[in-house]
Amino acid sequence: MPSYKVPMKDVLFLFNDVFDMQTQFKQVVGGDQATPDMIEAIFAEGAKFSENELAPLYQSGDDGCVWTDGEVTTPEGFKEAYKTYIEAGWTSLTGSEGMGGQNLPSSIGLAVTEMITTANWAWAMYPGLSEGAIATLEDHGTEDQKKDYLTKLISGVWSGTMCLTEPHCGTDLGQMKTKAVPNADGSFSVDGTKIFISAGEHDLTENIVHIVLAKLPDAPKGTKGLSLFIIPKFLPAADGSAGERNGVRCGSIEHKMGIHGNGTAVLNFDNAKSFLIGEPHDGLNAMFTYMNVARIGTASQGVSAAERSYQGASAYARDRLAMRSISGIKNPDGPADAIIEHPDVRRMLLTQRAIAEGGRAMVTYASQFADVYRAGKTEEAKKAAEARLGFCTPILKGFITELGVEAANHGVQVFGGHGYIKEWGMEQILRDSRIATLYEGTTGIQALDLVGRKVLLDRLKQLNVFTGEMLSFAKGCMPWTAAGRDKTVRNQAWQVAKLAMRWRFLAYKLGAGAKKRPDSVGAGSVDFLMFSGYAYMAYMFARMSKVAAAQLVAGEGDSVFLQEKLHTATFFFDRILPRADMHAKTMKASTDSVMAMPTEYFDAS
């Protein structure tokens, strides 16, 4: 597999030029220290660590973790890389200053997370899971809980997990059976089994802090009866170190399709001493702090899959010789032309590139709201940012992860038969990428969340805010404006305006149809989510094109990079965006073709 290089120019272009994050940081506590020079230095060091320490371990890490009598050993080199990671202070980047963190905006941490995930997906999940645990304790933990756990989690000496899924239930958490019984000292005893726990057991840290959903004895039925608990692998000793072993054991690790280097554990809680986070029966509300952080990170994994696969495929396509170009010989001194000269190979490479660049822009745009949601200077600003982030999250998670799998699949295809064998590493990217569409809620669950909670129950409020921003942008690119003098920018902006209006219409149509046929929402929800994703991505590419065109006219920036950006945007609008039409038409199709077939007809016997 070719070596991985962080797309630094693209990351800085988004931060400095497209979204002007410096203005955004003025709304955030601690944002004033995130100067352009500091951000560039952080990204440069993150790139160095990702490229030199993590990327070389990616393929060897696919050999997997080893489970022995409840203990898990990570692949060779993982532990040493993690030690280097925490010694450099990476885990403390966005943590609370009073708990040993650097208090930098979340958007910076998310950008670094993309780098390390692209370099080594399975490894990156170990510190990645801790981010959600940190966010949950910062927002909902008591002062004692913060004192006992936050400093260790932020330093990376301890790590965290999220424990929801049980053998009999995944997303339907109302069926949960794990029980928590109060103890006389104010703690609780938890009994139950959780499965699919990423980074649930490993040898990287001296302690693992599990954030666990369970039910109290007096819990009401359904999800309203869930409470959230801290269950450490080792109970904190008086001096703050990892002390007595708690009643949590790793029964096994999953044998998975991909991410073999991550210890995805079955955890058995047997009279495990635990501590309530927040209020009783309010665990799901507290857990959503964790989920929002995790889902943005998962969306970023879709970008990582596209970027890593694109870099491998583009390098191979430039070197691999096969047949002659149909438009004329390009390599007269060789026996054949490089396969990058063939239109279909270029189509696949440009699709990968558009997914990576468009997805990165989508995540960076939403990370602005994550910054304010977590560290805004006023409660009003934090509340508004939470609503905006909540609208973006299911689109990001559902749409970008699906496209990440597509991009990884193209990478295998570019290599042909060589892509299917382990030697080149392309099939590993495809296997790894598949999980991102599943955990933190499948694409179907994200679609129902978007349509049900974020659009219809919200009475289209946040959809109108987002599409209103799209329309305002388009208005600023009309022929009578400076930006509108560029035909490409003007045409893309016009398409963005049409998408905004159509997006609203489709939401109204879906809501109206649901009154007559409730199943129409479920039948059309994924198509609505995918349409939303293409509209969102189109808006991002139009914004990037506007900035790139303006800089070229002014003679600013790297002209080659800017021309590449415009080429990629044009490809997206010409060759990828038309997919949105298909999703719009499918969404409006009759529900009968989905629901009319009797259930017994699905029996294949």
Coordinates of C-alpha atoms in Angstrom, one line a residue:
M1 CA 0.0 0.0 0.0
P2 CA 1.4 3.5 -0.9
S3 CA 2.3 5.7 2.1
Y4 CA -0.4 8.0 3.5
K5 CA 0.0 11.8 3.3
V6 CA -2.3 14.1 5.1
P7 CA -4.1 16.5 2.7
M8 CA -2.8 19.5 4.6
K9 CA -3.6 22.1 1.9
D10 CA -7.3 21.0 1.9
V11 CA -7.6 21.0 5.7
L12 CA -6.1 24.5 6.0
F13 CA -8.1 25.8 3.0
L14 CA -11.3 24.8 4.8
F15 CA -10.3 26.3 8.2
N16 CA -8.7 29.5 6.9
D17 CA -10.5 30.4 3.7
V18 CA -13.8 28.6 3.2
F19 CA -15.2 28.7 6.8
D20 CA -13.1 31.4 8.3
M21 CA -12.8 29.6 11.6
Q22 CA -11.1 32.5 13.3
T23 CA -14.3 34.4 13.3
Q24 CA -16.1 31.3 14.6
F25 CA -13.7 30.9 17.4
K26 CA -14.6 34.3 18.8
Q27 CA -17.9 32.7 20.0
V28 CA -16.1 29.9 21.9
V29 CA -14.4 30.0 25.3
G30 CA -10.7 29.4 24.7
G31 CA -11.1 30.1 21.0
D32 CA -8.8 33.1 21.1
Q33 CA -5.8 30.9 21.6
A34 CA -6.5 28.9 18.4
T35 CA -4.5 31.3 16.1
P36 CA -3.8 30.3 12.5
D37 CA -0.2 29.7 13.3
M38 CA -1.1 27.4 16.3
I39 CA -3.6 25.5 14.3
E40 CA -1.2 24.9 11.4
A41 CA 1.5 23.8 13.9
I42 CA -1.0 21.3 15.5
F43 CA -2.0 19.9 12.1
A44 CA 1.6 19.6 11.0
E45 CA 2.5 17.6 14.1
G46 CA -0.7 15.5 13.8
A47 CA 0.2 14.8 10.2
K48 CA 3.8 13.7 11.2
F49 CA 2.4 11.4 13.9
S50 CA -0.2 9.9 11.6
E51 CA 2.1 9.4 8.6
N52 CA 5.2 8.2 10.5
E53 CA 3.8 6.3 13.6
L54 CA 0.4 5.0 12.7
A55 CA 0.2 4.5 8.9
P56 CA 3.0 1.8 9.0
L57 CA 1.0 -0.2 11.5
Y58 CA -2.2 -0.2 9.5
Q59 CA -1.8 -3.4 7.5
S60 CA 0.1 -5.3 10.2
G61 CA -2.6 -4.4 12.7
D62 CA -5.1 -6.3 10.5
D63 CA -3.6 -9.5 12.1
G64 CA -5.9 -8.6 15.0
C65 CA -6.1 -8.6 18.8
V66 CA -5.6 -11.7 20.9
W67 CA -8.0 -12.6 23.7
T68 CA -6.6 -14.8 26.6
D69 CA -8.6 -15.5 29.8
G70 CA -10.4 -12.1 29.7
E71 CA -7.3 -10.1 28.7
V72 CA -6.8 -8.6 25.3
T73 CA -3.4 -7.9 23.6
T74 CA -3.4 -5.4 20.8
P75 CA -1.3 -5.8 17.6
E76 CA 2.4 -5.3 17.7
G77 CA 3.3 -1.6 17.8
F78 CA -0.1 -0.3 19.0
K79 CA 0.9 0.1 22.6
E80 CA 4.1 1.9 21.8
A81 CA 2.2 4.3 19.4
Y82 CA -0.4 5.0 22.1
K83 CA 2.4 5.8 24.6
T84 CA 3.9 8.3 22.1
Y85 CA 0.4 9.7 21.5
I86 CA -0.4 10.5 25.1
E87 CA 3.2 11.8 25.9
A88 CA 2.7 14.3 23.1
G89 CA -0.6 15.5 24.7
W90 CA -2.9 14.6 21.9
T91 CA -5.7 13.2 24.1
S92 CA -5.8 16.5 26.0
L93 CA -6.3 18.7 23.0
T94 CA -9.9 19.7 23.5
G95 CA -10.3 18.7 27.2
S96 CA -11.2 21.1 30.0
E97 CA -8.3 23.3 31.1
G98 CA -9.1 22.7 34.8
M99 CA -8.7 19.0 34.3
G100 CA -5.5 19.1 32.4
G101 CA -6.8 19.7 29.0
Q102 CA -5.7 22.4 26.4
N103 CA -9.3 23.7 26.0
L104 CA -9.0 24.1 22.2
P105 CA -12.1 24.0 20.0
S106 CA -13.6 20.7 19.1
S107 CA -13.2 21.3 15.4
I108 CA -9.4 21.2 15.7
G109 CA -9.7 17.8 17.5
L110 CA -12.0 16.5 14.8
A111 CA -9.6 17.4 12.1
V112 CA -6.7 15.6 13.9
T113 CA -9.0 12.6 14.4
E114 CA -9.6 12.4 10.7
M115 CA -5.8 12.3 10.2
I116 CA -5.2 9.5 12.6
T117 CA -8.2 7.5 11.5
T118 CA -7.1 7.6 7.9
A119 CA -3.7 6.5 8.9
N120 CA -4.9 3.6 11.1
W121 CA -8.7 3.2 11.6
A122 CA -8.6 0.4 14.3
W123 CA -5.9 2.2 16.4
A124 CA -7.7 5.5 16.2
M125 CA -10.8 4.0 17.8
Y126 CA -9.0 3.6 21.2
P127 CA -8.6 7.3 22.0
G128 CA -11.7 8.1 19.9
L129 CA -14.0 6.3 22.2
S130 CA -12.6 8.3 25.2
E131 CA -13.7 11.6 23.6
G132 CA -17.4 10.7 24.1
A133 CA -16.8 9.6 27.7
I134 CA -15.0 12.9 28.4
A135 CA -17.8 14.9 26.8
T136 CA -20.5 13.1 28.9
L137 CA -18.7 13.6 32.2
E138 CA -17.9 17.2 31.4
D139 CA -21.6 17.9 30.8
H140 CA -23.3 15.6 33.3
G141 CA -20.8 14.3 35.8
T142 CA -20.6 15.5 39.5
E143 CA -17.6 17.3 40.7
D144 CA -16.4 14.2 42.5
Q145 CA -16.8 12.1 39.3
K146 CA -14.9 14.7 37.3
K147 CA -12.1 14.7 39.9
D148 CA -11.9 10.9 39.9
Y149 CA -12.1 10.3 36.2
L150 CA -11.7 13.3 33.9
T151 CA -8.1 14.1 34.6
K152 CA -7.1 10.5 33.8
L153 CA -9.3 10.3 30.7
I154 CA -8.1 13.7 29.3
S155 CA -4.4 12.7 29.9
G156 CA -5.1 9.4 28.1
V157 CA -3.7 7.3 31.0
W158 CA -7.2 5.9 31.2
S159 CA -9.6 5.3 28.3
G160 CA -13.3 5.2 28.0
T161 CA -16.1 3.2 26.2
M162 CA -19.8 3.5 25.5
C163 CA -21.9 0.4 26.5
L164 CA -25.4 0.2 25.0
T165 CA -25.9 -2.9 22.9
E166 CA -27.0 -6.2 24.4
P167 CA -27.3 -9.6 22.7
H168 CA -31.1 -9.3 22.3
C169 CA -31.3 -5.6 21.4
G170 CA -29.3 -3.1 19.5
T171 CA -31.0 0.2 18.6
D172 CA -34.2 -0.7 20.5
L173 CA -32.8 0.2 23.9
G174 CA -36.2 -0.1 25.5
Q175 CA -35.6 -3.9 25.6
M176 CA -32.5 -3.5 27.7
K177 CA -32.1 -6.0 30.6
T178 CA -29.0 -4.8 32.4
K179 CA -30.0 -4.0 35.9
A180 CA -28.6 -1.5 38.5
V181 CA -29.4 -2.0 42.2
P182 CA -28.7 0.8 44.7
N183 CA -26.1 0.2 47.4
A184 CA -26.1 1.6 50.9
D185 CA -23.1 3.8 50.2
G186 CA -24.8 5.6 47.3
S187 CA -23.2 3.5 44.6
F188 CA -25.0 0.8 42.5
S189 CA -24.4 -2.8 41.6
V190 CA -24.8 -3.6 37.9
D191 CA -25.5 -7.0 36.4
G192 CA -25.8 -7.7 32.7
T193 CA -24.0 -8.3 29.4
K194 CA -23.1 -5.8 26.7
I195 CA -21.8 -6.7 23.2
F196 CA -20.1 -5.0 20.3
I197 CA -18.2 -2.7 22.7
S198 CA -15.4 -1.0 20.7
A199 CA -12.1 -0.7 22.6
G200 CA -13.9 -2.6 25.4
E201 CA -10.8 -4.4 26.5
H202 CA -7.1 -3.8 25.6
D203 CA -3.6 -3.3 27.0
L204 CA -3.0 0.3 26.0
T205 CA -4.2 2.0 29.3
E206 CA -4.0 1.1 32.9
N207 CA -7.8 1.5 33.4
I208 CA -10.9 1.5 31.2
V209 CA -13.9 3.6 32.2
H210 CA -17.1 2.2 30.8
I211 CA -20.1 4.5 30.3
V212 CA -23.1 2.1 30.7
L213 CA -26.8 2.2 30.2
A214 CA -28.9 0.2 32.7
K215 CA -32.2 0.1 34.4
L216 CA -33.0 0.8 38.1
P217 CA -35.5 -1.4 40.0
D218 CA -38.2 1.3 39.8
A219 CA -37.5 2.1 36.1
P220 CA -40.6 2.9 33.9
K221 CA -40.9 0.8 30.8
G222 CA -39.1 1.7 27.6
T223 CA -36.3 4.2 27.0
K224 CA -37.7 6.5 29.7
G225 CA -36.4 4.0 32.2
L226 CA -32.8 4.1 31.3
S227 CA -30.1 5.5 33.6
L228 CA -26.4 6.1 32.9
F229 CA -23.5 4.8 35.0
I230 CA -19.8 4.9 35.3
I231 CA -18.3 1.5 35.7
P232 CA -14.5 1.5 35.8
K233 CA -12.5 -1.7 35.2
F234 CA -10.5 -0.8 38.3
L235 CA -12.0 1.3 41.0
P236 CA -10.1 4.5 41.7
A237 CA -7.8 4.2 44.8
A238 CA -7.5 6.9 47.4
D239 CA -4.5 8.3 45.6
G240 CA -6.3 8.5 42.3
S241 CA -4.6 5.5 40.7
A242 CA -6.3 2.3 39.4
G243 CA -7.1 0.2 42.5
E244 CA -9.3 -2.8 43.2
R245 CA -10.6 -4.8 40.3
N246 CA -14.3 -4.2 39.6
G247 CA -16.9 -6.8 38.6
V248 CA -16.5 -6.4 34.8
R249 CA -14.9 -9.0 32.6
C250 CA -14.3 -9.4 28.9
G251 CA -16.0 -12.7 27.9
S252 CA -14.6 -12.6 24.4
I253 CA -13.8 -10.4 21.5
E254 CA -15.8 -10.4 18.2
H255 CA -14.5 -12.0 15.1
K256 CA -15.3 -9.3 12.6
M257 CA -15.3 -8.4 9.0
G258 CA -12.8 -5.5 9.6
I259 CA -11.1 -3.2 12.1
H260 CA -9.4 -6.3 13.5
G261 CA -6.9 -4.2 15.4
N262 CA -9.6 -3.0 17.7
G263 CA -10.8 -5.1 20.6
T264 CA -14.5 -5.2 20.1
A265 CA -15.6 -6.9 23.3
V266 CA -18.4 -8.8 25.0
L267 CA -18.4 -7.4 28.5
N268 CA -20.0 -9.2 31.4
F269 CA -21.0 -7.1 34.4
D270 CA -21.3 -9.1 37.6
N271 CA -22.1 -7.1 40.7
A272 CA -20.0 -4.3 39.2
K273 CA -19.8 -1.2 41.4
S274 CA -21.1 1.7 39.5
F275 CA -21.9 5.4 39.9
L276 CA -24.9 7.2 38.5
I277 CA -24.3 10.0 36.0
G278 CA -27.0 12.7 36.0
E279 CA -30.5 12.0 37.2
P280 CA -32.2 8.6 37.5
H281 CA -34.1 7.5 34.4
D282 CA -32.5 10.3 32.4
G283 CA -29.6 8.2 30.9
L284 CA -30.6 8.5 27.3
N285 CA -30.5 12.3 27.5
A286 CA -27.1 12.2 29.0
M287 CA -26.0 9.5 26.5
F288 CA -26.9 11.8 23.6
T289 CA -23.9 14.0 24.5
Y290 CA -21.8 11.0 23.9
M291 CA -23.7 9.9 20.8
N292 CA -23.5 13.4 19.1
V293 CA -19.7 13.4 19.5
A294 CA -19.4 9.8 18.3
R295 CA -21.6 10.3 15.3
I296 CA -19.5 13.2 14.0
G297 CA -16.4 11.1 14.5
T298 CA -18.1 8.2 12.6
A299 CA -19.0 10.5 9.7
S300 CA -15.3 11.5 9.6
Q301 CA -14.5 7.8 9.2
G302 CA -16.3 7.9 5.9
V303 CA -14.0 10.6 4.8
S304 CA -11.0 8.6 6.0
A305 CA -12.0 5.6 4.0
A306 CA -12.4 7.7 0.8
E307 CA -9.1 9.5 1.4
R308 CA -7.0 6.5 2.1
S309 CA -8.5 4.5 -0.8
Y310 CA -8.1 7.4 -3.2
Q311 CA -4.5 7.9 -2.3
G312 CA -3.7 4.2 -2.9
A313 CA -5.8 4.0 -6.1
S314 CA -4.5 7.2 -7.7
A315 CA -0.8 6.2 -7.1
Y316 CA -1.5 2.8 -8.6
A317 CA -3.4 4.2 -11.6
R318 CA -0.6 6.4 -12.5
D319 CA 1.9 3.5 -12.6
R320 CA -0.1 0.6 -13.8
L321 CA 0.1 0.1 -17.6
A322 CA -2.8 -1.6 -19.5
M323 CA -4.1 -1.1 -23.0
R324 CA -4.0 2.1 -25.0
S325 CA -6.1 5.2 -24.4
I326 CA -9.1 5.4 -26.8
S327 CA -8.2 9.0 -27.5
G328 CA -4.7 8.3 -28.6
I329 CA -1.4 6.9 -27.3
K330 CA -0.2 8.7 -24.2
N331 CA 2.9 6.6 -23.4
P332 CA 4.6 6.0 -26.8
D333 CA 7.8 4.6 -25.2
G334 CA 5.9 2.0 -23.2
P335 CA 4.0 -1.2 -24.1
A336 CA 0.7 0.4 -22.9
D337 CA -0.7 3.5 -21.3
A338 CA -1.2 4.1 -17.6
I339 CA -4.7 3.1 -16.6
I340 CA -5.4 6.7 -15.4
E341 CA -5.7 7.6 -19.0
H342 CA -8.9 5.5 -19.3
P343 CA -12.1 7.5 -18.6
D344 CA -13.8 4.9 -16.4
V345 CA -10.7 4.8 -14.1
R346 CA -10.7 8.6 -13.9
R347 CA -14.5 8.5 -13.1
M348 CA -13.8 6.2 -10.1
L349 CA -10.8 8.3 -8.9
L350 CA -12.7 11.5 -9.2
T351 CA -15.7 10.0 -7.4
Q352 CA -13.4 9.0 -4.5
R353 CA -11.8 12.4 -4.4
A354 CA -15.1 14.2 -4.5
I355 CA -16.4 12.1 -1.6
A356 CA -13.3 12.8 0.5
E357 CA -13.1 16.5 -0.2
G358 CA -16.9 17.1 0.0
G359 CA -17.3 15.0 3.1
R360 CA -14.4 16.7 4.8
A361 CA -16.0 20.1 4.1
M362 CA -19.4 18.8 5.5
V363 CA -17.7 17.7 8.7
T364 CA -15.7 20.9 9.1
Y365 CA -18.8 23.0 8.5
A366 CA -20.8 21.1 11.2
S367 CA -17.8 21.2 13.6
Q368 CA -18.4 24.9 13.9
F369 CA -21.6 24.1 15.7
A370 CA -19.9 21.4 17.8
D371 CA -17.5 24.2 19.0
V372 CA -20.2 26.4 20.2
Y373 CA -22.4 23.6 21.6
R374 CA -19.5 22.5 23.8
A375 CA -17.9 25.8 24.7
G376 CA -20.2 28.7 23.6
K377 CA -20.0 31.9 25.6
T378 CA -23.8 32.1 26.1
E379 CA -26.4 29.5 26.8
E380 CA -28.5 30.9 24.0
A381 CA -25.6 30.4 21.5
K382 CA -25.0 26.9 22.9
K383 CA -28.7 26.0 22.5
A384 CA -28.9 27.2 18.9
A385 CA -25.7 25.4 18.0
E386 CA -27.0 22.2 19.5
A387 CA -30.1 22.4 17.3
R388 CA -28.0 23.0 14.2
L389 CA -25.6 20.2 15.0
G390 CA -28.5 17.9 15.8
F391 CA -29.9 18.5 12.3
C392 CA -26.6 17.9 10.6
T393 CA -25.6 14.8 12.6
P394 CA -27.8 12.1 11.0
I395 CA -27.0 13.4 7.5
L396 CA -23.3 13.4 8.2
K397 CA -23.3 10.0 9.8
G398 CA -25.6 8.3 7.3
F399 CA -24.6 9.9 4.1
I400 CA -20.8 10.1 4.4
T401 CA -20.4 6.6 5.7
E402 CA -22.4 5.2 2.8
L403 CA -20.2 7.1 0.3
G404 CA -17.1 6.1 2.2
V405 CA -17.9 2.4 1.5
E406 CA -18.5 3.4 -2.2
A407 CA -15.2 5.1 -2.4
A408 CA -13.4 2.1 -0.8
N409 CA -15.1 -0.2 -3.2
H410 CA -13.9 1.9 -6.2
G411 CA -10.3 1.6 -4.8
V412 CA -10.5 -2.1 -5.0
Q413 CA -11.9 -1.9 -8.5
V414 CA -9.1 0.4 -9.8
F415 CA -6.6 -2.2 -8.7
G416 CA -8.6 -5.0 -10.4
G417 CA -7.6 -8.4 -9.2
H418 CA -4.7 -6.9 -7.2
G419 CA -7.3 -5.0 -5.1
Y420 CA -8.9 -8.2 -4.0
I421 CA -5.8 -9.6 -2.3
K422 CA -4.4 -8.6 1.0
E423 CA -0.9 -7.6 -0.3
W424 CA -2.0 -4.2 -1.5
G425 CA -4.2 -3.3 1.5
M426 CA -7.1 -2.0 -0.6
E427 CA -9.5 -4.7 0.5
Q428 CA -8.7 -3.9 4.1
I429 CA -10.0 -0.3 3.6
L430 CA -13.2 -1.7 2.2
R431 CA -13.7 -4.2 5.0
D432 CA -12.9 -1.6 7.7
S433 CA -15.2 1.0 6.1
R434 CA -18.3 -1.2 6.3
I435 CA -18.7 -0.9 10.1
A436 CA -19.2 2.9 9.9
T437 CA -22.6 2.5 8.3
L438 CA -23.6 0.2 11.2
Y439 CA -22.4 1.5 14.6
E440 CA -23.8 4.6 16.3
G441 CA -27.1 3.7 14.5
T442 CA -27.5 2.2 11.0
T443 CA -28.2 4.3 8.0
G444 CA -31.9 3.5 8.3
I445 CA -31.9 4.6 11.9
Q446 CA -30.2 7.9 11.0
A447 CA -32.8 8.4 8.3
L448 CA -35.7 7.9 10.7
D449 CA -34.0 10.3 13.2
L450 CA -33.6 12.9 10.4
V451 CA -37.1 12.7 9.1
G452 CA -38.9 12.0 12.3
R453 CA -37.2 14.1 15.0
K454 CA -35.1 16.6 13.1
V455 CA -37.6 17.5 10.3
L456 CA -41.2 16.6 10.9
L457 CA -41.3 16.9 14.7
D458 CA -39.3 20.1 14.4
R459 CA -41.8 21.4 11.9
L460 CA -39.0 22.0 9.4
K461 CA -37.5 24.7 11.6
Q462 CA -33.8 23.6 11.2
L463 CA -34.3 22.5 7.7
N464 CA -35.5 26.0 6.8
V465 CA -32.5 27.5 8.6
F466 CA -30.1 25.4 6.6
T467 CA -31.8 25.9 3.3
G468 CA -32.2 29.6 4.0
E469 CA -28.5 29.8 4.4
M470 CA -28.1 28.0 1.0
L471 CA -30.5 30.5 -0.6
S472 CA -28.6 33.4 0.9
F473 CA -25.4 32.0 -0.4
A474 CA -26.8 31.6 -3.9
K475 CA -28.1 35.1 -3.9
G476 CA -24.6 36.3 -3.3
C477 CA -23.4 34.6 -6.5
M478 CA -25.9 36.0 -8.9
P479 CA -24.7 37.7 -12.1
W480 CA -24.8 41.2 -10.6
T481 CA -22.3 40.2 -7.8
A482 CA -18.5 39.9 -8.0
A483 CA -18.7 36.2 -7.3
G484 CA -21.3 35.8 -10.0
R485 CA -19.0 37.0 -12.8
D486 CA -17.5 33.5 -12.7
K487 CA -19.8 31.3 -14.8
T488 CA -18.9 28.2 -13.0
V489 CA -19.6 29.7 -9.5
R490 CA -22.8 31.2 -10.8
N491 CA -24.1 28.0 -12.2
Q492 CA -23.2 26.0 -9.1
A493 CA -24.9 28.6 -6.9
W494 CA -28.0 28.4 -9.0
Q495 CA -28.1 24.6 -8.6
V496 CA -27.7 25.1 -4.8
A497 CA -30.7 27.4 -4.8
K498 CA -32.9 24.9 -6.7
L499 CA -31.8 22.1 -4.3
A500 CA -32.7 24.2 -1.3
M501 CA -36.3 24.7 -2.6
R502 CA -36.6 21.1 -3.6
W503 CA -35.4 19.9 -0.2
R504 CA -38.1 21.9 1.5
F505 CA -40.7 20.6 -1.0
L506 CA -39.7 17.0 -0.4
A507 CA -40.0 17.4 3.4
Y508 CA -43.5 18.8 3.0
K509 CA -44.4 16.0 0.6
L510 CA -43.1 13.3 3.0
G511 CA -44.9 14.8 6.0
A512 CA -48.2 15.1 4.0
G513 CA -47.9 11.5 2.8
A514 CA -47.3 10.2 6.3
K515 CA -50.8 11.4 7.4
K516 CA -52.4 9.0 4.9
R517 CA -49.8 6.2 4.9
P518 CA -47.6 6.2 8.0
D519 CA -45.2 3.6 6.4
S520 CA -44.4 6.1 3.7
V521 CA -42.0 7.8 6.1
G522 CA -40.0 4.6 6.7
A523 CA -40.1 3.7 3.0
G524 CA -38.8 7.0 1.9
S525 CA -36.6 8.0 4.8
V526 CA -33.2 6.7 3.4
D527 CA -33.8 8.3 0.1
F528 CA -34.7 11.6 1.9
L529 CA -31.4 11.3 3.9
M530 CA -29.4 10.7 0.7
F531 CA -31.0 13.6 -1.1
S532 CA -30.2 15.7 1.9
G533 CA -26.6 14.6 1.8
Y534 CA -26.1 15.4 -1.8
A535 CA -27.8 18.8 -1.3
Y536 CA -25.5 19.5 1.7
M537 CA -22.4 18.4 -0.2
A538 CA -23.4 20.5 -3.2
Y539 CA -23.6 23.6 -1.0
M540 CA -20.1 22.8 0.4
F541 CA -18.6 22.4 -3.1
A542 CA -20.2 25.6 -4.3
R543 CA -18.7 27.5 -1.3
M544 CA -15.3 26.0 -2.0
S545 CA -15.6 26.9 -5.7
K546 CA -16.5 30.5 -4.8
V547 CA -13.4 30.9 -2.6
A548 CA -11.1 29.1 -5.1
A549 CA -12.3 31.3 -8.0
A550 CA -11.9 34.5 -6.1
Q551 CA -8.3 33.6 -5.0
L552 CA -7.3 32.7 -8.5
V553 CA -8.6 36.1 -9.8
A554 CA -6.7 37.9 -7.0
G555 CA -3.5 35.9 -7.6
E556 CA -3.6 34.4 -4.1
G557 CA -2.9 30.9 -2.8
D558 CA -1.6 27.9 -4.6
S559 CA -3.0 28.1 -8.2
V560 CA -2.6 24.4 -8.9
F561 CA -4.5 23.4 -5.7
L562 CA -7.2 25.9 -6.5
Q563 CA -7.6 24.7 -10.1
E564 CA -7.8 21.1 -8.8
K565 CA -10.6 22.2 -6.4
L566 CA -12.6 23.7 -9.2
H567 CA -12.1 20.6 -11.4
T568 CA -13.3 18.3 -8.5
A569 CA -16.3 20.6 -7.8
T570 CA -17.3 20.6 -11.5
F571 CA -17.1 16.8 -11.6
F572 CA -19.3 16.6 -8.5
F573 CA -22.0 18.8 -10.0
D574 CA -21.9 17.1 -13.4
R575 CA -21.5 13.4 -12.5
I576 CA -22.5 12.8 -8.8
L577 CA -25.2 15.4 -8.0
P578 CA -27.7 13.9 -10.5
R579 CA -28.1 11.0 -8.1
A580 CA -30.2 13.4 -6.0
D581 CA -32.9 13.3 -8.7
M582 CA -33.1 9.5 -8.4
H583 CA -33.5 9.7 -4.6
A584 CA -36.2 12.4 -4.9
K585 CA -38.2 10.3 -7.4
T586 CA -37.8 7.1 -5.4
M587 CA -38.8 8.8 -2.2
K588 CA -42.1 9.8 -3.8
A589 CA -42.9 6.4 -5.3
S590 CA -45.8 4.3 -4.0
T591 CA -45.3 2.6 -0.7
D592 CA -47.3 -0.4 -1.9
S593 CA -44.3 -1.8 -3.7
V594 CA -42.5 -1.9 -0.4
M595 CA -45.3 -3.0 2.0
A596 CA -47.9 -4.8 0.0
M597 CA -46.1 -8.2 -0.3
P598 CA -47.4 -10.5 2.5
T599 CA -44.7 -11.2 5.1
E600 CA -44.8 -15.0 4.5
Y601 CA -43.7 -14.4 1.0
F602 CA -40.2 -13.5 2.3
D603 CA -39.7 -17.2 3.4
A604 CA -37.0 -18.4 1.0
S605 CA -37.6 -22.1 1.7

